[in-house]
Amino acid sequence: MENLSEALEKLKLASADGAAASADGCLDSLLKALGNNNTETSMKIQETGVLPLLPGLLQPQSSCSTRVANIIAEVAKNEFMRSPCVEAGLIPPLIQLLSSTDQEILLQTGRALGNICYDSHEGRNAVDLAGGAQIVAEHIKSLSQNPEPGNEKLLTVFCGMLMNYSSDNDSLQAQLINMDIIPTLVKLLGIHSHNTALTEMCLIAFGNLAELESSKEQFASTNIAEELVRLFQKQTEHEKKEMIFEVLAPLAENGLVECLLDVVAKTVDGEREEDVTQLKTASDLMVLLLLGDESMQKLFEGGKGSVFQRVLSWIPSHNHQLQLAGALAIANFARNDGNCIHMVDTGIVQKLLELLDRHVEEGNVTVQHAALSALRNLAIPVVNKSKMLSAGVADVVLKFLQSEMPPVQFKLLGTLRMLIDTQAEAAEQLGTNGKLVERLVEWCEAKDHAGVMGESNRLLSALIRHSKSKEVVRTVIQGGGVKHLVTMATSEHMIMQNEALVALGLIAGLDLVSAEKDFVGANLVSVLHKLLSDEKSAPEIKYNSMILICAVMGSEPLHKEVQSLAFIDVVSKLRAHDNKTVSHQASLTEQRLTAQS
């Protein structure tokens, strides 16, 4: 810090004499010190009162103005330095430097102004008063006429400066829109799409400006949809795709959706490779736009929206990509009960079933997966379940039982599980389907695919829970499903543990004799002992485990196991449980254990 104090003193003297040349060495020392420890050096600069001396060194003809601008840019990285920079009168001389033709001076000046404006009301005001944004916007326009790679860094800095200047400020954003900045940025996106930093700046700028009503017209006059489609195609990084998408969301209402739909219409019958990729990207983006709840609801417009209707017409299309996008879009529209009920009432299920029927033999896996996703979502509202079952959804879904594709298996299981929830008749019909139960038992062992394994267990349990049928219980016992339900009771997910325990309770209640051998073989009693002894077990797990203990007492071998494991100790402790239902069940279970010991 010795050298720093010395450099700051020298700088004071040099600026007092107006001797820019003798300031050179001090400026280099300052930049070095800022490079080593920016915050501490900035504080020192602030304390020694050097900032107000810098305007004198920022003269256009001065040899050291580049380095002074660089120092200001570095110092203004600290939030606590931005207001002092404004108070020291640095903005007007910096803006004067924008008339320079020297690239390096422009670069450092752009950085300095951008950093002072970052999150600083005072900084933005000062730049606004001095007319800085207008000059920077003119620079960007003239640089965009000249697509030299050498200009990219400067363009990035200038775009960044305007971003910082207008961020979260409607009136400053409106000012930029009035300067016709949007067409210029769209043009830059087209020319410099290979430059990550610059495209990122343009994207953030679009995202900010798109929120203003007045930007609609300008966006509509550009080919932004096509540029974003092209840019999206080039991306390999997930983060970058997400970023493009975030920009798209606010643009969705500003005519972008119509542009995307036009791209689809133009390319759907195209033979060229370019048409195929454009169609894919435009329809993919369309689906992505529906991931945001707000934009999805606006485009749905109570099921009357023209966008919703257009997307619906993709499902019967002959083009696989459009079928896929259409089914995915329906799955995205089906994210709340109101939309789902409306769609089922207006016959979408039939369209999806016809689509699935076209893909049973040699089918396209992604289309199968998407159509099943849509059906699963549509089946969530209770009022839809019986309507969908009457429309034959379960029968069509069962045609995919032979699929070897885990994503399809996963969605098929989820769809059936949603359909039979609270539907006893359907649960009984499916639960007595030997082929289905056999396949579920097979998938319960799919260790490589945790999702499929979990869903198979859950469907097996659901068939029993919703049908409460002895026939279903028999089918599951004969198919070898009991041991999987016992394993499911040890799952790390409480909801799955609970579903398993309720199903096992029904098995014990409806056909203990047939299940006895499997219960013994799967060590059911010791599993229940563990669940009751484990302090981490949730109250409902403890409650259902005690119900099950009482239910298996009618079996001699199971009764013996219960006695040998000293259940009474564990259960009597639970009489003092905080949860009233648990403590009450513990008293009942203790009486049962004592009576039968």
Coordinates of C-alpha atoms in Angstrom, one line a residue:
M1 CA 0.0 0.0 0.0
E2 CA 3.1 2.3 0.4
N3 CA 3.4 2.5 -3.4
L4 CA -0.3 3.2 -3.7
S5 CA -0.2 6.2 -1.3
E6 CA 2.8 7.5 -3.1
A7 CA 1.1 7.1 -6.5
L8 CA -2.0 8.9 -5.3
E9 CA 0.0 11.8 -3.9
K10 CA 1.9 12.1 -7.2
L11 CA -1.3 12.0 -9.1
K12 CA -2.7 14.9 -7.1
L13 CA 0.4 17.0 -7.9
A14 CA 0.4 16.0 -11.6
S15 CA -3.3 16.9 -12.0
A16 CA -2.8 20.2 -10.1
D17 CA 0.0 21.1 -12.6
G18 CA -2.1 19.9 -15.5
A19 CA 0.9 17.7 -16.4
A20 CA -0.7 14.7 -17.9
A21 CA 2.6 13.2 -19.0
S22 CA 3.9 12.9 -15.4
A23 CA 0.7 11.2 -14.4
D24 CA 1.4 8.2 -16.6
G25 CA 3.5 6.2 -14.1
C26 CA 1.0 6.9 -11.2
L27 CA -1.9 5.7 -13.4
D28 CA -0.1 2.4 -14.1
S29 CA 0.5 1.9 -10.4
L30 CA -3.1 2.6 -9.7
L31 CA -4.3 0.1 -12.3
K32 CA -2.0 -2.5 -10.9
A33 CA -3.2 -1.9 -7.4
L34 CA -6.8 -2.2 -8.6
G35 CA -6.0 -5.5 -10.3
N36 CA -4.6 -6.9 -7.0
N37 CA -7.3 -5.6 -4.7
N38 CA -10.0 -3.6 -6.2
T39 CA -12.2 -2.9 -3.2
E40 CA -9.3 -1.8 -0.9
T41 CA -7.7 0.4 -3.6
S42 CA -11.1 2.0 -4.5
M43 CA -11.6 2.9 -0.8
K44 CA -8.2 4.5 -0.7
I45 CA -8.9 6.5 -3.9
Q46 CA -12.2 7.7 -2.4
E47 CA -10.5 8.6 1.0
T48 CA -7.6 10.6 -0.6
G49 CA -10.0 12.7 -2.7
V50 CA -8.5 11.8 -6.1
L51 CA -11.8 11.3 -7.9
P52 CA -12.6 15.1 -8.3
L53 CA -9.2 15.5 -10.0
L54 CA -9.9 12.9 -12.7
P55 CA -12.1 15.1 -15.0
G56 CA -9.0 17.2 -15.7
L57 CA -7.2 14.1 -17.0
L58 CA -10.1 13.1 -19.2
Q59 CA -9.6 15.6 -21.9
P60 CA -10.0 14.2 -25.5
Q61 CA -6.5 15.3 -26.5
S62 CA -4.9 14.0 -23.3
S63 CA -2.5 11.0 -23.6
C64 CA -3.7 9.4 -20.4
S65 CA -7.5 9.6 -20.9
T66 CA -7.7 5.8 -21.9
R67 CA -6.1 4.8 -18.6
V68 CA -8.1 7.2 -16.5
A69 CA -11.4 5.8 -18.1
N70 CA -10.1 2.3 -17.4
I71 CA -9.5 3.3 -13.7
I72 CA -13.0 4.7 -13.4
A73 CA -14.4 1.5 -15.0
E74 CA -12.5 -0.6 -12.4
V75 CA -13.4 1.6 -9.4
A76 CA -17.1 1.7 -10.5
K77 CA -17.3 -2.1 -10.1
N78 CA -17.9 -1.3 -6.4
E79 CA -21.4 -0.2 -5.5
F80 CA -20.1 2.3 -2.9
M81 CA -18.1 4.1 -5.6
R82 CA -20.8 4.8 -8.1
S83 CA -22.4 7.9 -6.5
P84 CA -19.0 9.4 -5.6
C85 CA -18.1 9.0 -9.4
V86 CA -21.2 11.0 -10.3
E87 CA -20.6 13.6 -7.6
A88 CA -17.0 14.1 -8.7
G89 CA -18.4 15.2 -12.1
L90 CA -16.9 12.3 -14.1
I91 CA -20.0 11.8 -16.4
P92 CA -19.8 14.9 -18.7
P93 CA -16.1 14.5 -19.5
L94 CA -16.6 10.7 -20.1
I95 CA -19.5 11.4 -22.5
Q96 CA -17.3 14.0 -24.3
L97 CA -14.8 11.1 -24.9
L98 CA -17.5 9.3 -26.8
S99 CA -16.8 11.6 -29.8
S100 CA -13.3 10.1 -30.1
T101 CA -12.5 7.7 -33.0
D102 CA -9.9 5.8 -31.0
Q103 CA -11.4 2.2 -30.3
E104 CA -9.5 1.8 -27.0
I105 CA -10.7 5.1 -25.6
L106 CA -14.3 4.2 -26.7
L107 CA -14.0 0.8 -25.1
Q108 CA -12.8 2.0 -21.7
T109 CA -15.3 4.9 -21.7
G110 CA -18.2 2.6 -22.5
R111 CA -17.0 0.3 -19.6
A112 CA -16.8 3.2 -17.2
L113 CA -20.2 4.6 -18.1
G114 CA -21.8 1.1 -18.0
N115 CA -20.3 0.3 -14.6
I116 CA -21.4 3.7 -13.1
C117 CA -25.0 3.1 -14.4
Y118 CA -25.2 -0.5 -13.0
D119 CA -27.9 -0.5 -10.4
S120 CA -27.3 3.2 -9.7
H121 CA -30.1 5.8 -10.0
E122 CA -27.7 8.7 -9.8
G123 CA -25.5 7.2 -12.5
R124 CA -28.4 6.7 -14.9
N125 CA -29.7 10.2 -14.3
A126 CA -26.4 11.8 -14.9
V127 CA -25.9 9.9 -18.2
D128 CA -29.5 10.8 -19.2
L129 CA -28.9 14.5 -18.5
A130 CA -25.7 14.5 -20.5
G131 CA -27.4 12.8 -23.5
G132 CA -25.0 9.8 -23.3
A133 CA -27.5 7.1 -24.3
Q134 CA -28.2 8.8 -27.7
I135 CA -24.5 8.9 -28.5
V136 CA -23.9 5.3 -27.6
A137 CA -27.0 4.2 -29.6
E138 CA -25.6 6.1 -32.7
H139 CA -22.3 4.3 -32.2
I140 CA -24.0 0.9 -32.1
K141 CA -26.0 1.8 -35.3
S142 CA -22.9 2.8 -37.2
L143 CA -20.9 -0.2 -36.0
S144 CA -23.7 -2.5 -37.0
Q145 CA -23.3 -1.3 -40.6
N146 CA -19.7 -2.5 -40.5
P147 CA -19.6 -6.2 -39.6
E148 CA -15.9 -6.4 -38.8
P149 CA -14.9 -8.9 -36.1
G150 CA -12.7 -6.1 -34.5
N151 CA -15.9 -4.2 -33.6
E152 CA -17.4 -7.0 -31.6
K153 CA -15.8 -6.2 -28.3
L154 CA -16.8 -2.5 -28.5
L155 CA -20.3 -3.5 -29.5
T156 CA -20.6 -5.8 -26.5
V157 CA -19.5 -3.1 -24.2
F158 CA -21.8 -0.5 -25.7
C159 CA -24.8 -2.9 -25.6
G160 CA -23.9 -3.7 -22.0
M161 CA -23.8 0.0 -21.2
L162 CA -27.3 0.6 -22.6
M163 CA -28.5 -2.4 -20.7
N164 CA -27.2 -1.2 -17.4
Y165 CA -28.5 2.3 -18.2
S166 CA -32.1 1.2 -18.8
S167 CA -32.5 -1.9 -16.6
D168 CA -35.7 -1.9 -14.5
N169 CA -36.5 1.7 -15.6
D170 CA -39.5 2.0 -17.9
S171 CA -38.9 5.6 -19.0
L172 CA -35.3 5.0 -19.9
Q173 CA -36.3 1.8 -21.8
A174 CA -38.9 3.8 -23.6
Q175 CA -36.3 6.3 -24.5
L176 CA -34.1 3.5 -26.1
I177 CA -37.2 2.2 -28.0
N178 CA -37.8 5.7 -29.4
M179 CA -34.1 5.7 -30.6
D180 CA -35.1 2.6 -32.7
I181 CA -32.6 0.5 -30.9
I182 CA -34.6 -2.8 -31.4
P183 CA -34.1 -3.2 -35.2
T184 CA -30.4 -2.5 -34.7
L185 CA -30.0 -5.1 -32.0
V186 CA -31.9 -7.7 -34.1
K187 CA -29.6 -7.0 -37.0
L188 CA -26.5 -7.5 -34.7
L189 CA -28.0 -10.8 -33.5
G190 CA -28.1 -11.9 -37.2
I191 CA -24.5 -10.8 -38.0
H192 CA -22.7 -11.8 -34.8
S193 CA -24.6 -14.9 -33.7
H194 CA -21.3 -16.7 -33.2
N195 CA -20.2 -14.2 -30.6
T196 CA -21.4 -15.5 -27.2
A197 CA -20.9 -12.3 -25.2
L198 CA -22.6 -10.0 -27.8
T199 CA -25.6 -12.3 -28.4
E200 CA -26.0 -12.6 -24.6
M201 CA -26.1 -8.8 -24.4
C202 CA -28.7 -8.5 -27.2
L203 CA -30.8 -11.2 -25.6
I204 CA -30.9 -9.5 -22.2
A205 CA -31.7 -6.2 -23.9
F206 CA -34.6 -7.8 -25.8
G207 CA -35.9 -9.4 -22.5
N208 CA -35.9 -6.0 -20.8
L209 CA -37.4 -4.0 -23.7
A210 CA -40.0 -6.6 -24.6
E211 CA -41.9 -5.9 -21.4
L212 CA -42.9 -2.4 -22.7
E213 CA -46.0 -2.1 -24.8
S214 CA -44.3 0.4 -27.1
S215 CA -41.8 -2.3 -28.2
K216 CA -44.4 -4.4 -29.9
E217 CA -44.5 -2.5 -33.2
Q218 CA -40.7 -2.4 -33.5
F219 CA -40.3 -6.1 -32.7
A220 CA -43.1 -6.8 -35.3
S221 CA -41.2 -4.9 -38.0
T222 CA -38.1 -7.2 -37.5
N223 CA -37.4 -10.8 -38.3
I224 CA -36.6 -11.5 -34.6
A225 CA -38.5 -14.8 -34.5
E226 CA -36.4 -16.2 -37.4
E227 CA -33.2 -14.9 -35.8
L228 CA -34.0 -16.4 -32.4
V229 CA -35.0 -19.7 -34.1
R230 CA -31.6 -19.7 -35.9
L231 CA -29.7 -18.8 -32.7
F232 CA -31.6 -21.5 -30.8
Q233 CA -30.6 -24.1 -33.4
K234 CA -26.9 -23.3 -32.9
Q235 CA -26.9 -23.6 -29.2
T236 CA -25.6 -26.7 -27.5
E237 CA -25.5 -25.3 -23.9
H238 CA -28.6 -25.8 -21.9
E239 CA -28.1 -22.4 -20.0
K240 CA -27.9 -20.5 -23.3
K241 CA -31.1 -22.1 -24.6
E242 CA -32.8 -21.2 -21.3
M243 CA -31.6 -17.6 -21.7
I244 CA -33.0 -17.4 -25.2
F245 CA -36.2 -18.8 -23.9
E246 CA -36.4 -16.2 -21.1
V247 CA -36.3 -13.6 -23.8
L248 CA -38.9 -15.3 -25.8
A249 CA -41.4 -15.4 -22.9
P250 CA -42.2 -11.7 -22.8
L251 CA -42.0 -11.5 -26.6
A252 CA -44.7 -14.2 -26.8
E253 CA -47.5 -11.6 -26.5
N254 CA -45.7 -9.2 -28.9
G255 CA -46.5 -11.0 -32.1
L256 CA -43.7 -13.6 -31.7
V257 CA -46.1 -16.5 -31.4
E258 CA -47.7 -15.5 -34.8
C259 CA -44.2 -15.3 -36.3
L260 CA -43.3 -18.8 -35.0
L261 CA -46.6 -20.2 -36.3
D262 CA -45.8 -18.6 -39.7
V263 CA -42.4 -20.3 -39.7
V264 CA -44.2 -23.6 -39.1
A265 CA -46.7 -23.0 -41.8
K266 CA -44.0 -22.0 -44.3
T267 CA -41.7 -25.0 -43.6
V268 CA -44.1 -27.9 -42.9
D269 CA -44.1 -29.2 -46.4
G270 CA -40.5 -28.2 -47.2
E271 CA -38.2 -30.9 -48.4
R272 CA -34.9 -29.0 -47.7
E273 CA -32.9 -29.8 -44.6
E274 CA -33.1 -26.2 -43.6
D275 CA -36.9 -26.3 -43.6
V276 CA -36.9 -29.4 -41.4
T277 CA -34.6 -27.8 -38.8
Q278 CA -36.5 -24.5 -38.9
L279 CA -39.8 -26.4 -38.4
K280 CA -38.3 -28.3 -35.5
T281 CA -36.9 -25.2 -33.8
A282 CA -40.0 -23.1 -34.3
S283 CA -42.4 -25.7 -33.0
D284 CA -40.0 -26.5 -30.1
L285 CA -39.9 -22.9 -29.2
M286 CA -43.7 -22.7 -29.4
V287 CA -43.9 -25.6 -26.9
L288 CA -41.3 -23.9 -24.7
L289 CA -43.4 -20.7 -24.6
L290 CA -46.1 -22.7 -23.0
L291 CA -43.9 -23.6 -20.0
G292 CA -44.6 -20.2 -18.4
D293 CA -47.9 -20.2 -16.6
E294 CA -48.8 -16.7 -17.6
S295 CA -48.0 -17.0 -21.3
M296 CA -49.7 -20.4 -21.5
Q297 CA -52.9 -19.1 -20.0
K298 CA -52.9 -16.1 -22.3
L299 CA -52.5 -18.2 -25.4
F300 CA -55.2 -20.7 -24.2
E301 CA -57.7 -17.9 -23.9
G302 CA -60.3 -20.1 -22.4
G303 CA -59.8 -22.7 -25.2
K304 CA -60.9 -20.1 -27.7
G305 CA -57.4 -18.8 -28.5
S306 CA -56.3 -18.9 -32.1
V307 CA -52.8 -20.1 -31.1
F308 CA -54.4 -22.9 -29.1
Q309 CA -56.5 -23.9 -32.1
R310 CA -53.6 -23.8 -34.5
V311 CA -51.5 -26.0 -32.2
L312 CA -54.4 -28.4 -31.9
S313 CA -54.4 -28.8 -35.7
W314 CA -50.9 -30.1 -35.5
I315 CA -51.9 -33.4 -33.8
P316 CA -53.6 -35.0 -36.9
S317 CA -50.8 -33.7 -39.1
H318 CA -48.8 -36.2 -41.2
N319 CA -45.5 -34.6 -39.9
H320 CA -44.0 -36.4 -36.9
Q321 CA -42.3 -33.2 -35.6
L322 CA -45.7 -31.4 -35.6
Q323 CA -47.5 -34.3 -34.0
L324 CA -44.9 -34.3 -31.3
A325 CA -45.0 -30.5 -30.7
G326 CA -48.9 -30.6 -30.7
A327 CA -49.0 -33.3 -28.1
L328 CA -46.4 -31.6 -25.9
A329 CA -48.3 -28.3 -26.3
I330 CA -51.5 -30.0 -25.1
A331 CA -49.5 -31.5 -22.1
N332 CA -48.4 -27.9 -21.3
F333 CA -51.9 -26.4 -21.7
A334 CA -53.1 -29.2 -19.4
R335 CA -51.4 -27.7 -16.3
N336 CA -54.5 -26.6 -14.4
D337 CA -57.9 -28.2 -13.8
G338 CA -59.9 -25.6 -15.7
N339 CA -57.9 -26.1 -18.9
C340 CA -58.0 -29.9 -18.5
I341 CA -61.8 -30.0 -18.1
H342 CA -62.4 -27.7 -21.0
M343 CA -60.1 -29.8 -23.3
V344 CA -61.7 -33.1 -22.3
D345 CA -65.2 -31.6 -22.9
T346 CA -64.1 -30.4 -26.4
G347 CA -62.9 -33.8 -27.6
I348 CA -59.1 -33.5 -27.4
V349 CA -58.9 -37.0 -26.0
Q350 CA -60.2 -38.5 -29.2
K351 CA -57.5 -36.7 -31.2
L352 CA -54.7 -38.0 -28.9
L353 CA -56.1 -41.5 -29.0
E354 CA -56.1 -41.5 -32.8
L355 CA -52.5 -40.2 -32.7
L356 CA -51.5 -43.0 -30.4
D357 CA -53.2 -45.6 -32.5
R358 CA -51.1 -44.4 -35.5
H359 CA -47.9 -45.1 -33.4
V360 CA -48.6 -48.5 -31.9
E361 CA -46.8 -50.5 -34.5
E362 CA -43.2 -49.3 -35.3
G363 CA -44.2 -46.1 -33.5
N364 CA -42.3 -43.0 -32.9
V365 CA -41.2 -43.2 -29.3
T366 CA -41.1 -39.4 -28.7
V367 CA -44.6 -39.0 -30.1
Q368 CA -45.9 -41.9 -27.9
H369 CA -44.3 -40.3 -24.8
A370 CA -45.7 -36.9 -25.6
A371 CA -49.3 -38.1 -26.2
L372 CA -49.2 -40.2 -23.0
S373 CA -47.9 -37.2 -21.1
A374 CA -50.9 -35.1 -22.4
L375 CA -53.4 -37.9 -21.4
R376 CA -51.8 -38.2 -18.0
N377 CA -52.2 -34.5 -17.3
L378 CA -55.7 -34.4 -18.7
A379 CA -56.7 -37.3 -16.3
I380 CA -55.8 -35.3 -13.1
P381 CA -59.2 -33.6 -12.5
V382 CA -61.6 -36.0 -10.9
V383 CA -64.5 -35.1 -13.3
N384 CA -62.3 -36.1 -16.3
K385 CA -61.5 -39.6 -15.2
S386 CA -64.8 -41.4 -15.9
K387 CA -65.2 -39.4 -19.2
M388 CA -61.7 -40.5 -20.3
L389 CA -62.3 -44.1 -19.3
S390 CA -65.6 -44.1 -21.3
A391 CA -63.6 -42.8 -24.3
G392 CA -61.5 -45.9 -24.1
V393 CA -58.2 -44.3 -22.9
A394 CA -57.2 -47.3 -20.8
D395 CA -57.6 -49.7 -23.7
V396 CA -55.4 -47.6 -26.0
V397 CA -52.8 -47.1 -23.3
L398 CA -52.6 -50.8 -22.7
K399 CA -51.5 -51.4 -26.3
F400 CA -48.1 -50.0 -25.3
L401 CA -47.6 -52.5 -22.5
Q402 CA -45.1 -54.3 -24.7
S403 CA -42.9 -51.2 -25.2
E404 CA -39.3 -51.7 -24.2
M405 CA -38.7 -47.9 -23.9
P406 CA -38.5 -46.7 -20.3
P407 CA -39.8 -43.2 -21.0
V408 CA -42.9 -44.7 -22.6
Q409 CA -43.3 -47.3 -19.8
F410 CA -43.1 -44.5 -17.2
K411 CA -45.8 -42.3 -18.8
L412 CA -48.0 -45.3 -19.5
L413 CA -47.9 -46.2 -15.8
G414 CA -48.5 -42.6 -14.7
T415 CA -51.5 -42.3 -17.0
L416 CA -53.2 -45.5 -15.8
R417 CA -52.5 -44.5 -12.2
M418 CA -54.2 -41.1 -12.7
L419 CA -57.1 -42.7 -14.5
I420 CA -58.1 -45.2 -11.8
D421 CA -57.7 -42.8 -8.8
T422 CA -61.1 -43.0 -7.1
Q423 CA -62.5 -45.1 -10.0
A424 CA -63.3 -48.5 -8.3
E425 CA -64.7 -50.2 -11.4
A426 CA -61.8 -49.3 -13.6
A427 CA -59.3 -50.3 -10.9
E428 CA -61.0 -53.7 -10.6
Q429 CA -61.1 -54.2 -14.4
L430 CA -57.3 -53.4 -14.7
G431 CA -56.4 -55.1 -11.5
T432 CA -57.8 -58.4 -12.7
N433 CA -56.0 -58.1 -16.0
G434 CA -53.3 -60.8 -15.6
K435 CA -51.1 -59.5 -18.4
L436 CA -51.0 -56.0 -16.9
V437 CA -50.2 -57.3 -13.4
E438 CA -47.5 -59.6 -14.8
R439 CA -45.9 -56.7 -16.6
L440 CA -46.1 -54.5 -13.5
V441 CA -44.3 -57.2 -11.4
E442 CA -41.6 -57.4 -14.1
W443 CA -41.1 -53.6 -14.1
C444 CA -41.0 -53.6 -10.2
E445 CA -37.6 -55.2 -10.7
A446 CA -36.3 -52.6 -13.3
K447 CA -33.4 -51.5 -11.1
D448 CA -31.8 -49.6 -14.0
H449 CA -34.9 -47.4 -14.2
A450 CA -35.9 -46.0 -10.8
G451 CA -38.8 -44.0 -12.3
V452 CA -40.4 -47.1 -14.0
M453 CA -39.8 -49.2 -10.9
G454 CA -41.4 -46.6 -8.6
E455 CA -44.4 -46.0 -10.9
S456 CA -45.0 -49.8 -11.3
N457 CA -45.1 -50.2 -7.5
R458 CA -47.4 -47.3 -7.1
L459 CA -49.8 -48.6 -9.8
L460 CA -49.8 -52.0 -8.2
S461 CA -50.8 -50.5 -4.9
A462 CA -53.3 -48.2 -6.5
L463 CA -55.1 -51.1 -8.2
I464 CA -55.7 -52.6 -4.8
R465 CA -56.4 -49.4 -2.9
H466 CA -59.0 -48.1 -5.4
S467 CA -60.8 -51.4 -6.1
K468 CA -60.7 -52.9 -2.6
S469 CA -61.5 -56.0 -4.5
K470 CA -60.7 -59.6 -3.4
E471 CA -60.3 -60.6 -7.1
V472 CA -57.6 -57.9 -7.6
V473 CA -55.8 -59.0 -4.4
R474 CA -55.8 -62.6 -5.7
T475 CA -54.4 -61.5 -9.1
V476 CA -51.6 -59.5 -7.4
I477 CA -50.8 -62.4 -5.1
Q478 CA -50.7 -64.9 -8.0
G479 CA -48.6 -62.5 -10.1
G480 CA -46.0 -62.3 -7.4
G481 CA -46.6 -58.7 -6.5
V482 CA -46.8 -58.9 -2.7
K483 CA -43.0 -58.9 -2.1
H484 CA -42.7 -55.7 -4.1
L485 CA -45.3 -54.0 -2.0
V486 CA -43.4 -55.0 1.1
T487 CA -40.2 -53.5 -0.3
M488 CA -42.1 -50.4 -1.3
A489 CA -43.1 -50.0 2.4
T490 CA -39.3 -49.3 3.0
S491 CA -39.1 -46.6 0.3
E492 CA -37.4 -43.3 1.1
H493 CA -40.6 -41.5 0.0
M494 CA -43.2 -41.3 2.7
I495 CA -46.1 -41.2 0.2
M496 CA -44.9 -44.4 -1.4
Q497 CA -44.5 -46.1 2.0
N498 CA -48.0 -45.1 3.0
E499 CA -49.5 -46.3 -0.3
A500 CA -47.8 -49.7 0.2
L501 CA -48.9 -50.1 3.8
V502 CA -52.6 -49.3 2.9
A503 CA -52.5 -51.9 0.0
L504 CA -50.8 -54.5 2.3
G505 CA -53.5 -53.9 4.9
L506 CA -56.2 -54.5 2.3
I507 CA -54.4 -57.7 1.1
A508 CA -54.3 -58.9 4.8
G509 CA -57.9 -58.0 5.3
L510 CA -59.3 -59.5 2.1
D511 CA -57.2 -62.7 1.6
L512 CA -54.7 -63.3 4.4
V513 CA -54.7 -67.1 3.8
S514 CA -53.4 -66.7 0.2
A515 CA -50.9 -63.9 1.1
E516 CA -49.5 -65.6 4.2
K517 CA -46.6 -67.4 2.4
D518 CA -45.5 -64.2 0.6
F519 CA -45.7 -62.1 3.8
V520 CA -43.4 -64.5 5.6
G521 CA -41.1 -64.8 2.6
A522 CA -40.8 -61.0 2.3
N523 CA -40.1 -60.5 6.1
L524 CA -43.2 -58.3 6.4
V525 CA -43.2 -58.5 10.2
S526 CA -39.6 -57.4 10.7
V527 CA -40.2 -54.5 8.2
L528 CA -43.1 -53.3 10.3
H529 CA -41.0 -53.6 13.4
K530 CA -38.4 -51.4 11.9
L531 CA -41.0 -48.8 10.8
L532 CA -42.5 -48.7 14.3
S533 CA -39.1 -48.5 16.0
D534 CA -37.7 -45.8 13.7
E535 CA -38.3 -42.4 15.3
K536 CA -38.1 -40.8 11.9
S537 CA -41.2 -42.6 10.6
A538 CA -44.1 -40.2 10.0
P539 CA -47.3 -40.6 12.2
E540 CA -49.3 -42.0 9.3
I541 CA -46.6 -44.7 8.7
K542 CA -46.7 -45.7 12.3
Y543 CA -50.6 -45.7 12.3
N544 CA -50.8 -47.9 9.2
S545 CA -48.1 -50.2 10.4
M546 CA -50.1 -50.9 13.6
I547 CA -53.3 -51.5 11.6
L548 CA -51.3 -54.0 9.5
I549 CA -49.9 -55.8 12.6
C550 CA -53.4 -56.3 13.9
A551 CA -54.5 -57.5 10.5
V552 CA -51.8 -60.2 10.2
M553 CA -52.4 -61.6 13.8
G554 CA -55.0 -64.0 12.3
S555 CA -52.1 -66.0 10.7
E556 CA -50.3 -68.4 12.9
P557 CA -46.8 -68.1 11.4
L558 CA -47.1 -64.3 11.3
H559 CA -48.5 -64.2 14.8
K560 CA -45.4 -66.2 16.0
E561 CA -43.1 -63.7 14.3
V562 CA -44.9 -60.8 16.0
Q563 CA -44.4 -62.5 19.4
S564 CA -40.7 -63.2 18.8
L565 CA -40.0 -59.6 18.0
A566 CA -41.3 -58.1 21.2
F567 CA -43.7 -55.7 19.4
I568 CA -45.4 -54.9 22.7
D569 CA -42.5 -52.8 23.9
V570 CA -42.4 -50.7 20.8
V571 CA -46.2 -50.3 20.7
S572 CA -46.6 -49.4 24.3
K573 CA -44.1 -46.5 23.9
L574 CA -46.3 -45.1 21.1
R575 CA -49.2 -44.7 23.5
A576 CA -47.4 -41.5 24.6
H577 CA -47.1 -40.2 20.9
D578 CA -47.9 -36.6 20.3
N579 CA -50.3 -37.5 17.5
K580 CA -53.7 -38.5 19.0
T581 CA -54.5 -41.0 16.1
V582 CA -51.2 -42.8 16.6
S583 CA -51.5 -42.9 20.5
H584 CA -55.1 -44.2 20.2
Q585 CA -54.2 -46.9 17.7
A586 CA -51.2 -47.9 19.9
S587 CA -53.6 -48.5 22.8
L588 CA -55.8 -50.7 20.6
T589 CA -52.9 -52.5 19.1
E590 CA -51.4 -53.2 22.6
Q591 CA -54.8 -54.7 23.7
R592 CA -54.8 -56.9 20.6
L593 CA -51.2 -58.1 21.2
T594 CA -51.9 -58.7 24.9
A595 CA -55.1 -60.6 24.2
Q596 CA -53.4 -62.9 21.7
S597 CA -50.1 -63.5 23.4

